[in-house]
PDB file of C-alpha atoms and ligand atoms in Angstrom:
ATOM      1  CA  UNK G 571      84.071  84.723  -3.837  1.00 81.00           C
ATOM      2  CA  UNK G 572      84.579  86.661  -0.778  1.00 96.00           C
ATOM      3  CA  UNK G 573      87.214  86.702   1.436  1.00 98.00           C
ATOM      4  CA  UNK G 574      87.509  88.171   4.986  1.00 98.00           C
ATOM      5  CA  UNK G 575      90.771  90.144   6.289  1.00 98.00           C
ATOM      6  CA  UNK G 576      91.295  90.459  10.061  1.00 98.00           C
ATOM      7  CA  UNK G 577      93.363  93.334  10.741  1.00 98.00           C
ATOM      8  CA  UNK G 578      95.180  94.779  14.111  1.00 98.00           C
ATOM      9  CA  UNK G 579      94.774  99.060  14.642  1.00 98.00           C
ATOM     10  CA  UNK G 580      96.866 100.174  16.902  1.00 98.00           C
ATOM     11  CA  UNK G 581      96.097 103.987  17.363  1.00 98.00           C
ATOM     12  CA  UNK G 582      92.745 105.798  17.745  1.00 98.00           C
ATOM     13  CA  UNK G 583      92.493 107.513  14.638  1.00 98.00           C
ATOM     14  CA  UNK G 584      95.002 105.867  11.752  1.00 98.00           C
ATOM     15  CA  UNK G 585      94.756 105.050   8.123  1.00 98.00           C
ATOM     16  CA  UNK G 586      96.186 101.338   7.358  1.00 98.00           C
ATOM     17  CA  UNK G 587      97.432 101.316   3.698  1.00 98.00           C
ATOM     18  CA  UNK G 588      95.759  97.631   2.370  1.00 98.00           C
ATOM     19  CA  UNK G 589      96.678  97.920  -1.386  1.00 98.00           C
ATOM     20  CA  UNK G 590      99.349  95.210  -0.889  1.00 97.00           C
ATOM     21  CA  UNK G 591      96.695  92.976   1.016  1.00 97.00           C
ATOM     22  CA  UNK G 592      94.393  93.238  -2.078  1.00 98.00           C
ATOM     23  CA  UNK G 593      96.050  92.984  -4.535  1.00 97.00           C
ATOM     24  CA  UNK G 594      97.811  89.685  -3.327  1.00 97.00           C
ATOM     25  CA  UNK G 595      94.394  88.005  -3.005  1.00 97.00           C
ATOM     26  CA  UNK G 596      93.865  88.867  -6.131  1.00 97.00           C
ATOM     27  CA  UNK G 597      96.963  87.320  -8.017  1.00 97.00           C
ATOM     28  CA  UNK G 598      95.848  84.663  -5.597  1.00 97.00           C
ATOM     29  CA  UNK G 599      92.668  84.098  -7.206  1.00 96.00           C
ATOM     30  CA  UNK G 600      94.282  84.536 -11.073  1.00 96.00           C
ATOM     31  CA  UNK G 601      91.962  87.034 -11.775  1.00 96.00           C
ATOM     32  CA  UNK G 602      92.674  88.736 -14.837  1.00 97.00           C
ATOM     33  CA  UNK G 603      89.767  90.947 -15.623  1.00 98.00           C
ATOM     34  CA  UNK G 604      86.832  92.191 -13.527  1.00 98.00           C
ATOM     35  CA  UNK G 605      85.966  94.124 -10.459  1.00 98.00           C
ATOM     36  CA  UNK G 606      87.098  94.377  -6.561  1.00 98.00           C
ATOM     37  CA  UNK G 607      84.376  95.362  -4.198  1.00 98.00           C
ATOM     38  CA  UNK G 608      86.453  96.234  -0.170  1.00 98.00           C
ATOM     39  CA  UNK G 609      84.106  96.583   1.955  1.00 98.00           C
ATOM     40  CA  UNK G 610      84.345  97.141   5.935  1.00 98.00           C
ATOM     41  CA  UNK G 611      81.882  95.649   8.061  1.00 98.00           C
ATOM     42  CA  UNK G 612      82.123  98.556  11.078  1.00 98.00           C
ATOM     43  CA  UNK G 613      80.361 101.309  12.107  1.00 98.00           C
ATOM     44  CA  UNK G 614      83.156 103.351  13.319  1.00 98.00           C
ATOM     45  CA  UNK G 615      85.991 102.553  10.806  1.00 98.00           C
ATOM     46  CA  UNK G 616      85.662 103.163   6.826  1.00 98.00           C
ATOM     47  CA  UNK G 617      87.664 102.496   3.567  1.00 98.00           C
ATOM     48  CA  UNK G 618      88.735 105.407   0.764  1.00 98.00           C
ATOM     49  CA  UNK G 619      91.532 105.549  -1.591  1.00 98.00           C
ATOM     50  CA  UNK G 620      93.951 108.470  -1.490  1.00 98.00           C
ATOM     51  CA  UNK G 621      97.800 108.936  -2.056  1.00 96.00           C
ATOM     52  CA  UNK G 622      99.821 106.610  -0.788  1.00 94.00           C
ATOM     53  CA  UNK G 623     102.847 108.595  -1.855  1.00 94.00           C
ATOM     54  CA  UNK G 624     103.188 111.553   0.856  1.00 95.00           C
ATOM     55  CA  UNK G 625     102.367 110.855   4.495  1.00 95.00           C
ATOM     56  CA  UNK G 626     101.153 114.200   5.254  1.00 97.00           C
ATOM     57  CA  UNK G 627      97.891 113.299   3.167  1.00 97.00           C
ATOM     58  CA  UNK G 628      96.697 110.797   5.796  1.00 98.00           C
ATOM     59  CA  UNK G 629      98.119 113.263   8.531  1.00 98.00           C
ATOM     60  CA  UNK G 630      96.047 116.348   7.237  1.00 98.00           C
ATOM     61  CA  UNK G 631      93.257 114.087   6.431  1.00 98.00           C
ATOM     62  CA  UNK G 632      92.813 112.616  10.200  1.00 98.00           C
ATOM     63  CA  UNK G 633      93.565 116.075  11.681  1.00 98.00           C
ATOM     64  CA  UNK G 634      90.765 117.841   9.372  1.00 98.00           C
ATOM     65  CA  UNK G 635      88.298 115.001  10.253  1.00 98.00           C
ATOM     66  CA  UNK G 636      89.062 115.791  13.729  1.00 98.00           C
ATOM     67  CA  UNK G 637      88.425 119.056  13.681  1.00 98.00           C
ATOM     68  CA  UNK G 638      85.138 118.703  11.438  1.00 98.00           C
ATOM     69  CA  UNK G 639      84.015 116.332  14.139  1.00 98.00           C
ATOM     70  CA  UNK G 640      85.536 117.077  17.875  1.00 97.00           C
ATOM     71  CA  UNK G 641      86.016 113.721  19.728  1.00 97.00           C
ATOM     72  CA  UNK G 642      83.619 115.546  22.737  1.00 96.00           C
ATOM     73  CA  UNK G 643      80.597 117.600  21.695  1.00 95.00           C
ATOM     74  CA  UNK G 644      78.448 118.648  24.790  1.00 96.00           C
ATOM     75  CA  UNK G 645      75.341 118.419  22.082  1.00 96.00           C
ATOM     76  CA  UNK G 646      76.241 114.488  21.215  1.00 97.00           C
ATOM     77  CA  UNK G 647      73.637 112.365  22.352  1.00 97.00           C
ATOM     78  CA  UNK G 648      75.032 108.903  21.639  1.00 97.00           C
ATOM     79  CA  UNK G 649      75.787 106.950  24.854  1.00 95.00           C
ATOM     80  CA  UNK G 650      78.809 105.105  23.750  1.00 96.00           C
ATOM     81  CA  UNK G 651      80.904 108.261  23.610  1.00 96.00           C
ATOM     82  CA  UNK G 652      81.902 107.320  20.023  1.00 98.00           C
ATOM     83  CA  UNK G 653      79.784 110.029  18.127  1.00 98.00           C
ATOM     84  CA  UNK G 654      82.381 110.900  16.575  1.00 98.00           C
ATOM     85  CA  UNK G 655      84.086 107.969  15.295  1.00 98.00           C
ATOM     86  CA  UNK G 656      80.315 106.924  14.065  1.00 98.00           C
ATOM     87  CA  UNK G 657      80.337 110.505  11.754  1.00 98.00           C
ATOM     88  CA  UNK G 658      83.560 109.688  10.123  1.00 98.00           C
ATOM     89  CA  UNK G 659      82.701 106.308   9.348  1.00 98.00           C
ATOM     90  CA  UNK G 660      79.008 107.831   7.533  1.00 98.00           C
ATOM     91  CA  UNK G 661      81.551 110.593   5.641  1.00 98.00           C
ATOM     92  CA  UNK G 662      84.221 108.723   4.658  1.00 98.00           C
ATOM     93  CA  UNK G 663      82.095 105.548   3.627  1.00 98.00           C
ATOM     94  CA  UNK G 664      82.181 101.537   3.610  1.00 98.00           C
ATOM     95  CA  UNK G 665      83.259 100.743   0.781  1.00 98.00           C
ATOM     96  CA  UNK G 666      85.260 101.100  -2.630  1.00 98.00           C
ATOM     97  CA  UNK G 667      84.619  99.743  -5.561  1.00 98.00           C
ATOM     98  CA  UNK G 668      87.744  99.198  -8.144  1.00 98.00           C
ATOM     99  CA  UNK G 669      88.122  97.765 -11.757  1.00 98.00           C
ATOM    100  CA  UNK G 670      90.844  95.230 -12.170  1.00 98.00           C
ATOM    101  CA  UNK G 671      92.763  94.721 -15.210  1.00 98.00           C
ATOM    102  CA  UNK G 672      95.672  92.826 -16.811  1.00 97.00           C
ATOM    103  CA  UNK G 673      95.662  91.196 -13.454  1.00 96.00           C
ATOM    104  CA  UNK G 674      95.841  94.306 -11.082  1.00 96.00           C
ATOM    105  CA  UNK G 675      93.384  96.889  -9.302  1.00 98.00           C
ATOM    106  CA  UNK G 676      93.142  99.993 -11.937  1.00 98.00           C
ATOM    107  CA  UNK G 677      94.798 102.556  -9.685  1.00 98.00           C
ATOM    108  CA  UNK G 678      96.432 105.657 -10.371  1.00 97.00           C
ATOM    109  CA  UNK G 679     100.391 106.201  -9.679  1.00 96.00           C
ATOM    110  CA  UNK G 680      99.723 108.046  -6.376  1.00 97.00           C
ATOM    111  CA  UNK G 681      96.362 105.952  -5.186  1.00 98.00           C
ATOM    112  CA  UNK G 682      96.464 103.359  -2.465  1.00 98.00           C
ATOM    113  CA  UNK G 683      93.281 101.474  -0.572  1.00 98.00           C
ATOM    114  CA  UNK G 684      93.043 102.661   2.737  1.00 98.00           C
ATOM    115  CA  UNK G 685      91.502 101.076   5.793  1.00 98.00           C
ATOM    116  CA  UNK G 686      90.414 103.988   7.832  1.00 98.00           C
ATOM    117  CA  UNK G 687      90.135 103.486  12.188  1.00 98.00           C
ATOM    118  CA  UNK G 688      87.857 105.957  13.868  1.00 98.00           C
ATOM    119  CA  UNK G 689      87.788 104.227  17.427  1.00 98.00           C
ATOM    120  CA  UNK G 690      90.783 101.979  18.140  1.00 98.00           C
ATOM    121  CA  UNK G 691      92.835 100.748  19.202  1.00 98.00           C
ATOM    122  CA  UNK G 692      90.680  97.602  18.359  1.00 98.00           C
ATOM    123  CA  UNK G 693      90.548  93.684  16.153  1.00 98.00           C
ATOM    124  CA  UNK G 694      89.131  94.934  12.481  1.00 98.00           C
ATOM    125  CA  UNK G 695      88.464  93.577   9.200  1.00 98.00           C
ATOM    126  CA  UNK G 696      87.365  93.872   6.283  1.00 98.00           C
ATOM    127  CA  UNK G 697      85.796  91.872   3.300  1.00 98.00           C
ATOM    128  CA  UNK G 698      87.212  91.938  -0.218  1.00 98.00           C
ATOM    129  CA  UNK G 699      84.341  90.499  -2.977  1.00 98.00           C
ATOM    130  CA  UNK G 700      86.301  89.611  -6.184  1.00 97.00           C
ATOM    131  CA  UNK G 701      83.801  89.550  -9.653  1.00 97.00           C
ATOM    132  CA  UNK G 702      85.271  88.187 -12.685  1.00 96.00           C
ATOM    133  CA  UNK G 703      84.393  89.320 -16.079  1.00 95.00           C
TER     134      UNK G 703
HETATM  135 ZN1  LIG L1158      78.866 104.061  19.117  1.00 89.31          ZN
END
């Protein structure tokens, strides 16, 4: 089964915690034992897991991707303008994949599912595949 999430950014650059989000389709789905595939379906937006516990993790995250990869670069070639948002996406990656167990996604204390915006302001979402055992 897969199901599809719409979600609203609302800043440029911004890390959406969607641990809640999954794991309520989850104990939707009364899925005791298997394996959650989140996947996002954009090319300037990406998902990771990180702490969920400090907010200065997200905030030194964005600010070191920014200064890895400048918003202008006079060497960019891409015509959009979104270079890059498109780099961060390729870095950070599309996906996660995460065992569940005993009826809940096998995190650690301080982990939490993050849907990462490279380019918003915009409508996202992203796709959670649920595999039972
Ligand atoms: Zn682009």
């Amino acid at each position: 089964m897969v199901h599809k999430v719409q979600l609203r950014t609302s800043k440029h650059d911004q890390m959406i915690d969607i641990t809640d989000q999954v794991r309520s389709i989850i104990t939707q789905n009364e899925i005791a034992e298997g394996i959650a595939l989140v996947y996002c379906p954009h090319t300037t937006a990406a998902i990771t897991i990180n702490e969920n516990a400090d907010p200065d993790v997200v905030h030194d995250m964005l600010m070191t991707l920014n200064k890895v990869y400048p918003w202008t670069c006079p060497d960019y070639r891409h015509g959009e303008g979104n270079s890059a948002a498109h780099l961060k996406a390729s870095t950070i990656g599309c996906s996660q994949l995460i065992p569940i167990t005993n009826g809940n996604l096998l995190l650690g204390t301080w982990q939490g599912i993050y849907f990462c915006e490279f380019d918003g302001p915009r409508q996202r979402s992203f796709y959670l595949k649920l595999q039972k055992d």
